[in-house]
Coordinates of C-alpha atoms in Angstrom, one line a residue:
Chain A
X1499 CA -31.5 35.1 54.7
X1500 CA -31.2 31.5 53.2
X1501 CA -34.2 32.2 50.9
X1502 CA -32.4 34.8 48.7
X1503 CA -29.5 32.7 47.6
X1504 CA -31.9 29.8 47.0
X1505 CA -34.1 32.1 45.0
X1506 CA -31.2 33.2 42.9
X1507 CA -30.2 29.6 42.3
X1508 CA -33.8 28.7 41.2
X1509 CA -33.7 31.7 38.9
X1510 CA -30.4 30.9 37.4
X1511 CA -31.7 27.2 36.9
X1512 CA -34.8 28.5 35.1
X1513 CA -32.7 30.7 32.9
X1514 CA -30.6 27.7 32.0
X1515 CA -33.8 25.8 31.0
X1516 CA -34.8 28.6 28.8
X1517 CA -31.6 28.7 27.1
X1518 CA -31.5 24.9 26.7
X1519 CA -33.5 24.0 23.6
X1520 CA -34.0 21.1 21.3
X1521 CA -33.5 20.6 17.6
X1522 CA -35.4 18.2 15.5
X1523 CA -33.6 17.1 12.4
X1524 CA -35.6 15.6 9.5
X1525 CA -33.9 13.9 6.8
X1526 CA -35.7 13.4 3.4
X1527 CA -34.5 11.5 0.5
X1528 CA -36.2 13.3 -2.4
X1529 CA -36.9 13.2 -6.2
X1530 CA -38.1 16.4 -7.9
X1531 CA -38.4 17.9 -4.3
X1532 CA -40.8 15.1 -3.1
X1533 CA -39.9 12.3 -0.8
X1534 CA -38.6 9.2 -2.7
X1535 CA -41.4 6.5 -3.3
X1536 CA -39.6 3.2 -3.6
X1537 CA -42.3 1.7 -5.7
X1538 CA -42.4 4.5 -8.4
X1539 CA -40.5 4.6 -11.6
X1540 CA -39.1 8.1 -12.3
X1541 CA -38.5 9.5 -15.7
X1542 CA -35.2 11.1 -16.7
X1543 CA -34.8 13.9 -18.9
X1544 CA -33.5 11.6 -21.6
X1545 CA -36.7 9.6 -21.5
X1546 CA -35.1 6.5 -19.8
X1547 CA -36.6 5.6 -16.3
X1548 CA -35.2 4.7 -12.8
X1549 CA -36.5 3.2 -9.5
X1550 CA -34.7 3.7 -6.2
X1551 CA -35.5 0.7 -4.0
X1552 CA -33.0 1.3 -1.3
X1553 CA -31.3 4.3 0.4
X1554 CA -29.5 3.9 3.6
X1555 CA -27.0 6.3 5.1
X1556 CA -25.0 7.0 8.3
X1557 CA -25.1 10.3 9.7
X1558 CA -22.6 10.9 12.5
X1559 CA -20.5 13.3 14.7
X1560 CA -23.3 15.9 14.9
X1561 CA -22.0 19.0 16.6
X1562 CA -23.2 22.7 17.1
X1563 CA -21.0 25.8 17.2
X1564 CA -20.9 29.5 18.0
X1565 CA -18.4 31.7 15.9
X1566 CA -16.5 28.6 15.0
X1567 CA -16.2 27.2 18.5
X1568 CA -17.8 23.7 19.0
X1569 CA -20.4 24.3 22.0
X1570 CA -22.1 20.8 21.8
X1571 CA -21.2 17.4 20.4
X1572 CA -24.0 14.8 20.3
X1573 CA -22.7 11.8 22.5
X1574 CA -22.4 8.5 20.7
X1575 CA -23.4 10.3 17.6
X1576 CA -24.1 7.5 14.9
X1577 CA -27.4 7.2 13.1
X1578 CA -28.3 5.0 10.3
X1579 CA -31.0 6.4 8.1
X1580 CA -33.1 4.0 6.1
X1581 CA -35.6 5.2 3.5
X1582 CA -37.7 2.2 4.3
X1583 CA -38.0 3.1 8.0
X1584 CA -39.4 6.5 8.2
X1585 CA -38.7 6.8 12.1
X1586 CA -35.0 6.5 11.4
X1587 CA -35.1 9.7 9.4
X1588 CA -35.9 11.7 12.4
X1589 CA -33.2 12.7 14.9
X1590 CA -33.8 14.8 17.9
X1591 CA -30.9 16.7 19.9
X1592 CA -32.2 17.8 23.4
X1593 CA -30.8 20.2 25.8
X1594 CA -28.7 21.9 23.3
X1595 CA -27.2 25.5 23.8
X1596 CA -27.7 28.4 21.4
X1597 CA -25.8 27.7 18.1
X1598 CA -25.1 29.5 14.8
X1599 CA -23.9 26.5 12.8
X1600 CA -24.4 22.9 12.6
X1601 CA -22.0 20.2 11.5
X1602 CA -22.2 16.5 10.6
X1603 CA -20.6 13.9 8.8
X1604 CA -22.0 11.4 6.2
X1605 CA -20.6 8.1 7.0
X1606 CA -18.7 6.4 9.8
X1607 CA -15.1 7.5 11.0
X1608 CA -12.1 5.4 10.8
X1609 CA -11.8 4.8 14.5
X1610 CA -15.2 2.8 14.4
X1611 CA -14.1 1.1 11.1
X1612 CA -11.1 -0.4 12.7
X1613 CA -12.1 -1.1 16.1
X1614 CA -14.3 -4.3 15.8
X1615 CA -17.9 -5.0 16.2
X1616 CA -20.1 -2.3 17.5
X1617 CA -23.7 -2.3 18.7
X1618 CA -26.9 -0.3 18.0
X1619 CA -26.9 1.5 14.6
X1620 CA -23.4 0.4 14.1
X1621 CA -24.0 -3.4 14.5
X1622 CA -22.7 -5.3 11.6
X1623 CA -26.1 -7.0 11.4
X1624 CA -27.6 -3.8 9.8
X1625 CA -25.9 -4.8 6.7
X1626 CA -23.6 -1.6 6.6
X1627 CA -20.4 -3.4 7.2
X1628 CA -18.2 -4.9 4.5
X1629 CA -17.7 -8.6 5.1
X1630 CA -14.6 -9.3 2.8
X1631 CA -12.7 -6.2 3.5
X1632 CA -13.2 -4.4 7.0
X1633 CA -14.9 -1.0 7.1
X1634 CA -18.4 0.5 7.2
X1635 CA -20.3 1.3 4.2
X1636 CA -21.1 5.1 4.6
X1637 CA -24.3 4.9 2.3
X1638 CA -26.0 2.7 -0.2
X1639 CA -28.1 3.7 -3.1
X1640 CA -29.7 0.7 -4.9
X1641 CA -32.3 0.7 -7.6
X1642 CA -32.7 -0.2 -11.3
X1643 CA -32.8 1.6 -14.6
X1644 CA -33.1 0.6 -18.4
X1645 CA -29.7 2.3 -18.6
X1646 CA -27.8 -0.4 -16.6
X1647 CA -26.7 -3.4 -18.6
X1648 CA -26.7 -5.4 -15.6
X1649 CA -28.5 -8.3 -14.0
X1650 CA -32.1 -7.2 -13.5
X1651 CA -30.9 -3.7 -14.7
X1652 CA -29.7 -3.0 -11.2
X1653 CA -27.4 -0.4 -10.0
X1654 CA -25.8 -0.7 -6.6
X1655 CA -23.7 2.2 -5.0
X1656 CA -22.1 1.1 -1.7
X1657 CA -20.0 4.0 -0.9
X1658 CA -17.4 3.7 1.9
X1659 CA -13.8 3.5 2.7
X1660 CA -11.9 4.9 5.6
X1661 CA -8.1 4.5 4.7
X1662 CA -5.8 7.0 3.2
X1663 CA -6.9 8.6 0.0
X1664 CA -10.0 6.3 -0.3
X1665 CA -11.5 8.0 2.8
X1666 CA -15.0 8.5 1.8
X1667 CA -16.2 10.3 5.0
X1668 CA -17.5 13.7 4.2
X1669 CA -18.2 16.7 6.4
X1670 CA -21.3 18.9 6.1
X1671 CA -21.6 22.2 7.6
X1672 CA -24.4 24.7 7.7
X1673 CA -23.3 28.2 9.0
X1674 CA -25.4 31.4 9.9
X1675 CA -28.5 29.4 11.2
X1676 CA -30.6 31.2 13.8
X1677 CA -30.8 28.2 16.3
X1678 CA -34.0 26.9 15.1
X1679 CA -35.9 24.1 16.8
X1680 CA -36.4 22.2 13.6
X1681 CA -34.5 21.7 10.2
X1682 CA -35.1 19.6 7.2
X1683 CA -32.3 18.2 5.3
X1684 CA -33.2 17.3 1.9
X1685 CA -31.1 14.6 0.0
X1686 CA -31.9 15.1 -3.5
X1687 CA -31.1 11.8 -4.9
X1688 CA -32.3 12.8 -8.5
X1689 CA -29.7 15.5 -8.6
X1690 CA -27.0 13.0 -7.3
X1691 CA -28.0 10.1 -9.8
X1692 CA -28.0 12.5 -12.8
X1693 CA -24.4 13.3 -12.2
X1694 CA -23.6 9.6 -12.8
X1695 CA -23.7 7.9 -16.2
X1696 CA -25.6 4.8 -15.5
X1697 CA -24.5 3.3 -18.7
X1698 CA -20.8 3.4 -17.6
X1699 CA -21.1 3.4 -13.9
X1700 CA -23.7 1.2 -12.1
X1701 CA -21.9 -0.7 -9.5
X1702 CA -19.6 0.3 -6.7
X1703 CA -18.9 -2.2 -4.0
X1704 CA -15.5 -1.2 -2.4
X1705 CA -13.4 1.9 -1.6
X1706 CA -12.2 3.7 -4.5
X1707 CA -11.4 7.2 -5.9
X1708 CA -14.9 7.0 -7.6
X1709 CA -16.4 6.3 -4.4
X1710 CA -14.8 9.1 -2.7
X1711 CA -15.9 11.6 -5.5
X1712 CA -19.6 10.3 -5.2
X1713 CA -19.5 10.8 -1.5
X1714 CA -18.5 14.4 -2.0
X1715 CA -21.2 14.9 -4.7
X1716 CA -23.8 13.7 -2.4
X1717 CA -22.6 16.1 0.3
X1718 CA -22.8 18.9 -2.2
X1719 CA -26.5 18.3 -3.3
X1720 CA -27.9 18.4 0.2
X1721 CA -30.4 21.2 0.7
X1722 CA -30.9 22.4 4.4
X1723 CA -33.8 24.6 5.3
X1724 CA -34.5 25.9 8.9
X1725 CA -37.9 26.1 10.3
Chain B
X334 CA -42.1 -25.7 50.4
X335 CA -40.0 -23.5 52.6
X336 CA -37.0 -25.6 52.1
X337 CA -37.4 -25.5 48.3
X338 CA -37.5 -21.6 48.6
X339 CA -34.4 -21.6 50.7
X340 CA -32.6 -23.8 48.2
X341 CA -33.7 -21.8 45.2
X342 CA -32.6 -18.6 47.0
X343 CA -29.2 -20.2 47.7
X344 CA -29.1 -21.2 44.0
X345 CA -29.9 -17.8 42.9
X346 CA -27.0 -16.3 45.1
X347 CA -24.5 -18.9 43.6
X348 CA -25.7 -18.1 40.2
X349 CA -25.3 -14.5 40.9
X350 CA -21.8 -15.0 42.4
X351 CA -20.8 -17.1 39.4
X352 CA -21.8 -14.5 37.2
X353 CA -19.6 -12.1 38.9
X354 CA -16.6 -14.5 39.2
X355 CA -17.2 -15.5 35.5
X356 CA -14.4 -13.2 34.4
X357 CA -11.3 -14.6 32.9
X358 CA -7.9 -12.8 32.9
X359 CA -6.1 -13.2 29.6
X360 CA -2.6 -14.7 30.6
X361 CA 0.2 -13.3 28.7
X362 CA 2.9 -15.8 28.6
X363 CA 6.3 -14.6 30.0
X364 CA 8.5 -12.6 27.7
X365 CA 5.8 -12.3 25.0
X366 CA 4.9 -8.8 23.8
X367 CA 1.6 -7.1 24.9
X368 CA -1.4 -8.4 22.8
X369 CA -2.8 -6.1 20.1
X370 CA -6.5 -7.2 21.0
X371 CA -8.1 -4.5 23.1
X372 CA -9.5 -6.9 26.0
X373 CA -11.0 -3.8 27.7
X374 CA -13.7 -3.6 25.0
X375 CA -14.6 -7.2 25.1
X376 CA -13.5 -8.5 28.5
X377 CA -13.3 -12.3 28.6
X378 CA -15.8 -14.4 30.7
X379 CA -16.2 -18.1 30.9
X380 CA -19.8 -18.0 29.5
X381 CA -18.9 -15.8 26.7
X382 CA -16.1 -18.0 25.6
X383 CA -18.2 -21.1 26.0
X384 CA -20.9 -19.6 23.8
X385 CA -18.2 -18.6 21.3
X386 CA -17.0 -22.3 21.4
X387 CA -20.4 -23.4 20.7
X388 CA -20.9 -21.1 17.9
X389 CA -17.6 -21.9 16.4
X390 CA -18.6 -25.8 16.0
X391 CA -22.3 -25.2 15.1
X392 CA -23.0 -25.6 11.4
X393 CA -26.2 -23.4 11.9
X394 CA -23.9 -20.5 10.9
X395 CA -24.1 -21.9 7.4
X396 CA -27.0 -21.4 4.9
X397 CA -27.8 -25.1 4.8
X398 CA -26.5 -26.0 8.3
X399 CA -23.6 -28.2 6.8
X400 CA -20.6 -26.2 7.4
X401 CA -19.2 -24.9 10.7
X402 CA -16.0 -22.8 11.3
X403 CA -14.4 -26.0 12.5
X404 CA -15.0 -27.6 9.2
X405 CA -12.2 -25.5 7.8
X406 CA -10.5 -24.9 11.2
X407 CA -10.2 -28.2 12.9
X408 CA -8.7 -28.5 16.5
X409 CA -6.5 -31.4 15.6
X410 CA -4.9 -29.6 12.8
X411 CA -4.1 -26.6 14.9
X412 CA -7.4 -25.1 13.6
X413 CA -6.8 -25.4 9.8
X414 CA -8.3 -27.6 7.2
X415 CA -7.4 -31.2 7.1
X416 CA -5.3 -32.0 4.0
X417 CA -7.0 -29.6 1.6
X418 CA -4.9 -27.1 -0.2
X419 CA -7.6 -24.7 -1.1
X420 CA -10.5 -24.3 1.4
X421 CA -13.5 -26.4 1.1
X422 CA -16.9 -24.8 1.8
X423 CA -20.7 -25.4 1.4
X424 CA -21.8 -27.9 -1.3
X425 CA -18.1 -28.6 -1.9
X426 CA -17.4 -25.3 -3.3
X427 CA -13.5 -24.4 -3.4
X428 CA -12.1 -21.2 -2.2
X429 CA -9.1 -19.5 -3.4
X430 CA -6.9 -19.8 -0.5
X431 CA -5.6 -22.3 2.2
X432 CA -7.3 -21.8 5.6
X433 CA -4.6 -20.6 8.0
X434 CA -3.9 -22.3 11.4
X435 CA -5.7 -20.3 14.1
X436 CA -3.6 -19.6 17.2
X437 CA -2.3 -16.7 19.2
X438 CA -4.8 -14.5 17.5
X439 CA -4.8 -11.9 20.2
X440 CA -1.3 -10.7 18.9
X441 CA -2.3 -10.3 15.3
X442 CA -2.6 -6.9 14.0
X443 CA -4.6 -7.9 10.7
X444 CA -6.3 -11.2 9.6
X445 CA -6.4 -13.1 6.2
X446 CA -3.4 -13.8 4.0
X447 CA -3.8 -10.3 2.5
X448 CA -4.8 -8.4 5.6
X449 CA -8.2 -7.5 4.4
X450 CA -9.7 -7.9 7.8
X451 CA -8.7 -5.3 10.4
X452 CA -10.0 -6.6 13.7
X453 CA -10.8 -10.2 15.0
X454 CA -14.4 -9.1 16.0
X455 CA -15.3 -8.6 12.3
X456 CA -13.3 -11.7 10.9
X457 CA -16.3 -14.0 11.1
X458 CA -18.5 -11.8 8.8
X459 CA -16.2 -12.9 6.0
X460 CA -16.7 -16.6 6.0
X461 CA -20.4 -16.4 7.1
X462 CA -21.3 -14.4 4.0
X463 CA -18.8 -15.7 1.4
X464 CA -20.7 -17.7 -1.0
X465 CA -17.8 -20.2 -1.3
X466 CA -17.7 -20.7 2.6
X467 CA -21.0 -20.6 4.4
X468 CA -23.1 -18.5 2.2
X469 CA -25.3 -17.1 4.9
X470 CA -26.1 -13.6 6.1
X471 CA -25.7 -12.3 9.5
X472 CA -29.4 -11.2 10.0
X473 CA -30.5 -14.8 9.0
X474 CA -28.0 -16.4 11.3
X475 CA -29.3 -14.1 14.0
X476 CA -33.0 -15.2 13.2
X477 CA -32.0 -19.0 13.3
X478 CA -30.2 -18.5 16.5
X479 CA -33.0 -16.6 18.1
X480 CA -35.5 -19.2 17.5
X481 CA -33.4 -22.1 18.4
X482 CA -34.0 -23.9 21.6
X483 CA -30.6 -23.3 23.3
X484 CA -29.1 -20.1 22.1
X485 CA -31.1 -17.3 23.6
X486 CA -30.6 -18.8 27.1
X487 CA -26.7 -19.1 26.3
X488 CA -26.7 -15.4 25.1
X489 CA -28.6 -14.5 28.4
X490 CA -25.9 -16.3 30.4
X491 CA -23.2 -14.6 28.6
X492 CA -24.6 -11.0 28.2
X493 CA -27.6 -10.9 30.6
X494 CA -29.7 -10.4 27.3
X495 CA -31.5 -13.1 25.4
X496 CA -32.0 -10.9 22.4
X497 CA -29.1 -11.9 20.0
X498 CA -27.3 -8.9 18.3
X499 CA -24.7 -9.1 15.7
X500 CA -22.2 -7.5 18.1
X501 CA -22.6 -10.1 20.9
X502 CA -22.5 -13.0 18.2
X503 CA -19.2 -11.7 16.7
X504 CA -17.6 -10.8 20.1
X505 CA -18.4 -14.3 21.5
X506 CA -16.7 -15.9 18.5
X507 CA -13.7 -13.6 19.2
X508 CA -13.7 -14.6 22.8
X509 CA -13.3 -18.4 22.0
X510 CA -10.5 -17.7 19.3
X511 CA -8.7 -15.5 21.6
X512 CA -8.2 -18.4 24.1
X513 CA -6.5 -20.4 21.5
X514 CA -3.1 -19.7 22.7
X515 CA -0.2 -22.0 21.8
X516 CA 2.7 -21.6 24.2
X517 CA 3.7 -25.0 25.5
X518 CA 6.0 -26.4 22.7
X519 CA 9.3 -28.0 23.6
X520 CA 10.8 -24.5 22.6
X521 CA 8.8 -22.7 25.1
X522 CA 10.0 -25.2 27.9
X523 CA 13.6 -24.4 26.7
X524 CA 12.9 -20.7 27.0
X525 CA 11.6 -21.2 30.4
X526 CA 14.8 -23.0 31.2
X527 CA 12.7 -26.3 31.9
X528 CA 14.2 -28.3 29.0
X529 CA 17.2 -28.2 26.6
X530 CA 17.6 -28.4 23.0
X531 CA 19.5 -31.3 21.6
X532 CA 22.5 -30.6 19.7
X533 CA 20.8 -30.9 16.4
X534 CA 17.9 -28.6 17.5
X535 CA 20.5 -26.0 18.7
X536 CA 22.3 -26.1 15.4
X537 CA 18.8 -25.7 13.7
X538 CA 17.9 -22.8 16.0
X539 CA 21.1 -21.0 14.9
X540 CA 20.1 -21.6 11.4
X541 CA 16.6 -20.2 11.8
X542 CA 18.0 -17.2 13.6
X543 CA 20.3 -16.6 10.6
X544 CA 17.9 -17.3 7.7
X545 CA 14.4 -17.0 9.1
X546 CA 13.9 -15.0 12.1
X547 CA 13.6 -11.6 10.5
X548 CA 10.2 -12.5 9.3
X549 CA 9.2 -15.6 11.5
X550 CA 10.1 -13.7 14.6
X551 CA 10.3 -15.1 18.2
X552 CA 8.2 -15.7 20.2
X553 CA 5.2 -15.7 18.0
X554 CA 7.3 -16.8 14.9
X555 CA 5.9 -14.1 12.8
X556 CA 6.3 -10.3 12.7
X557 CA 2.7 -10.1 11.1
X558 CA 4.1 -8.0 8.2
X559 CA 3.3 -8.7 4.6
X560 CA 6.3 -10.0 2.5
X561 CA 6.9 -11.5 -1.0
X562 CA 9.0 -14.8 -0.1
X563 CA 9.6 -15.8 -3.7
X564 CA 6.8 -18.2 -4.5
X565 CA 6.2 -18.6 -8.2
X566 CA 2.7 -17.3 -9.3
X567 CA 0.2 -20.1 -9.8
X568 CA -1.7 -19.0 -12.9
X569 CA -4.7 -20.9 -12.1
X570 CA -5.4 -18.6 -9.2
X571 CA -3.3 -15.4 -10.0
X572 CA -3.4 -14.1 -6.6
X573 CA -1.7 -10.9 -6.2
X574 CA -2.0 -10.9 -2.2
X575 CA -1.9 -7.7 -0.4
X576 CA -2.0 -5.5 -3.5
X577 CA -5.7 -6.5 -4.0
X578 CA -6.2 -4.4 -0.7
X579 CA -3.8 -1.6 -0.9
X580 CA -4.0 -1.2 -4.7
X581 CA -0.1 -0.5 -4.4
X582 CA 2.2 -2.0 -6.8
X583 CA 4.8 -2.5 -4.0
X584 CA 2.4 -5.0 -2.3
X585 CA 2.1 -7.0 -5.3
X586 CA 2.6 -10.9 -4.4
X587 CA 3.0 -10.1 -0.6
X588 CA 1.1 -12.2 1.9
X589 CA 1.0 -12.2 5.7
X590 CA 4.0 -13.9 7.3
X591 CA 2.3 -17.1 8.9
X592 CA 3.6 -18.4 12.1
X593 CA 6.0 -21.5 12.2
X594 CA 4.4 -22.8 15.5
X595 CA 2.5 -26.1 15.0
X596 CA 3.7 -26.9 11.5
X597 CA 3.4 -30.6 12.1
X598 CA -0.4 -30.5 12.4
X599 CA -1.2 -27.4 9.9
X600 CA 0.0 -28.9 6.4
X601 CA -0.1 -28.3 3.5
X602 CA 1.7 -24.9 3.6
X603 CA 1.6 -21.4 2.0
X604 CA -1.4 -19.3 1.1
X605 CA -2.6 -21.9 -1.5
X606 CA -1.4 -25.0 0.3
X607 CA 1.1 -25.7 -2.5
X608 CA 3.6 -27.6 -0.2
X609 CA 2.7 -30.8 1.7
X610 CA 6.1 -31.3 3.5
X611 CA 8.5 -29.1 5.3
X612 CA 11.3 -30.6 3.0
X613 CA 9.4 -28.8 0.0
X614 CA 9.3 -25.5 1.9
X615 CA 12.9 -25.6 2.7
X616 CA 13.9 -26.5 -1.0
X617 CA 11.8 -23.5 -2.0
X618 CA 13.8 -21.2 0.2
X619 CA 17.1 -23.0 -0.8
X620 CA 16.6 -23.0 -4.7
X621 CA 13.0 -22.2 -5.8
X622 CA 13.0 -18.3 -5.1
X623 CA 11.5 -16.4 -7.9
X624 CA 13.1 -12.9 -8.5
X625 CA 10.2 -10.6 -8.9
X626 CA 10.3 -6.9 -8.3
X627 CA 8.8 -7.1 -4.8
X628 CA 10.8 -10.0 -3.4
X629 CA 12.0 -9.5 0.1
X630 CA 15.5 -8.1 0.4
X631 CA 16.5 -10.8 2.9
X632 CA 15.7 -13.4 0.2
X633 CA 17.4 -11.8 -2.8
X634 CA 20.5 -14.1 -2.5
X635 CA 18.6 -17.1 -1.7
X636 CA 19.1 -19.3 1.4
X637 CA 22.0 -21.5 1.0
X638 CA 21.4 -24.8 2.9
X639 CA 22.9 -28.3 2.5
X640 CA 21.0 -31.4 3.3
X641 CA 22.6 -31.5 6.7
X642 CA 21.6 -28.1 7.5
X643 CA 18.1 -28.6 6.3
X644 CA 17.8 -31.6 8.6
X645 CA 18.9 -29.3 11.5
X646 CA 16.5 -26.7 10.7
X647 CA 13.6 -29.2 10.5
X648 CA 14.6 -30.6 14.0
X649 CA 14.4 -27.1 15.4
X650 CA 11.0 -26.4 13.6
X651 CA 9.8 -29.7 15.3
X652 CA 10.4 -28.0 18.8
X653 CA 7.7 -25.7 17.9
X654 CA 4.9 -28.2 17.8
X655 CA 2.7 -28.0 20.9
X656 CA 0.8 -31.1 21.6
X657 CA -1.2 -29.7 24.4
X658 CA -2.5 -27.3 22.1
X659 CA -4.0 -29.6 19.6
X660 CA -5.3 -32.0 22.3
X661 CA -6.6 -29.2 24.7
X662 CA -10.2 -30.5 25.4
X663 CA -11.2 -26.9 26.5
X664 CA -10.7 -26.1 22.6
X665 CA -12.6 -29.2 21.2
X666 CA -16.2 -29.9 20.2
X667 CA -18.4 -28.9 23.0
X668 CA -20.1 -32.3 23.2
X669 CA -22.2 -31.6 26.2
X670 CA -24.3 -28.9 24.4
X671 CA -24.9 -30.8 21.2
X672 CA -25.8 -34.0 23.0
X673 CA -28.5 -32.8 25.2
X674 CA -29.6 -30.9 22.0
X675 CA -33.3 -30.5 21.6
X676 CA -34.2 -30.9 25.3
X677 CA -33.0 -27.5 26.6

């Protein structure tokens, strides 16, 4: 008598387990389709050369949806990717439902930018918080090139800003996916950097219209593959 | 043996209990508005406040261990710089602004003369990393503290974790600064009906209400807004104030309205410390106002005051000096930690 409902419950649970899945997200900063090597000098079409020594980036607010309806939001969804620490480039979402689109943001939302000192990946000791004017740096691209007439030919892009029209947080959505268990998100820094005239523009250290533009350009270059 | 065990058990319970009762309730003085600071996210405790106090007075926060927060924010001067117009940092480097007095920070909605900092918890990042102030980096401060003989233990006592994080360090500094509440001036006693103004002070109070209260609003004596109070531009500094942050021309030459509490201790005055005496401040309002496009409307016509009225106003401003604030030992240099230094 009692066994039947129990069995049913068991079956139901199993079905749940089968439906629930996981998703491995792998972020890869690339040059010419290959992972960026911080030691390497890359040739530009113009014959000039360039080295990328640092790439760090916040990925936040990861969510999944079905037919435009959000079915999953990752709790406490703030991740700092650091090219120099490969483990930070891999994220895993466990126990997620089926989905047909994935959404995330590049950067940190305004709520976190105005509510003091946070821990974990958001800890200001990570060097991704502006000291002299409050707010998170959404992403950093640093390196050097003979094109930059600066100290040690350095370029430094610290892109951030949360307020008003200087809000540099950008959303990325990938639709029509078939709920894969793994995705690779390529960040083609070659494409992004080649849209910038490094002779003119090599240093951004505060919120501005240019920063917003560069954030949008980074989002537009992303190349997402399902596996 | 056994006795020792019992005693250590007892001690452990006491320690546990004291960890529990360690919480402090932030008291809002009667008649004051609700604080802006969200204590829910960083609840005060005795051990955290003590840790913050120690950090505030410790020069280890600067690159060469010469400069502490208190170097520029001294308790005897209502937590501003003694006698300097512009701040004076590491290797005698001179900053571009006067260090503000620190008090009643729980009510402040933004920090710095131009409001560049949006939360007390991230305020300390600015002086620690400013090359003209402490010239350090947060990861390096954390390394130094982690290898220090005292700090891991103090962080453990405060947070139950001896691994020092930026968040804990910054929040502990906030905790100490939040306790710096000045609420025991004669003015406060009068408001609590425990004292009365003299005739001069009463006349001064009326003048204050007429000319100054719109910006320096009771009971905190600031409304925390940004205003241009008509100072001429010092062309050795060319400080545009709030506009540097918002990039809006309407914010040109606007600075955060400072409190009028504890002026006796916090001279010199204004964002660049240009005035040494209150008499000079009143002369500015009475006849020095520069008519630039962003000048506050209240000051367009100037503030007419004869010498007698200035005298009354200064008598009233003196009722805002809080001796208990500048002499409070709980705010002072935490001698007991620094004396027993190396041993711990």
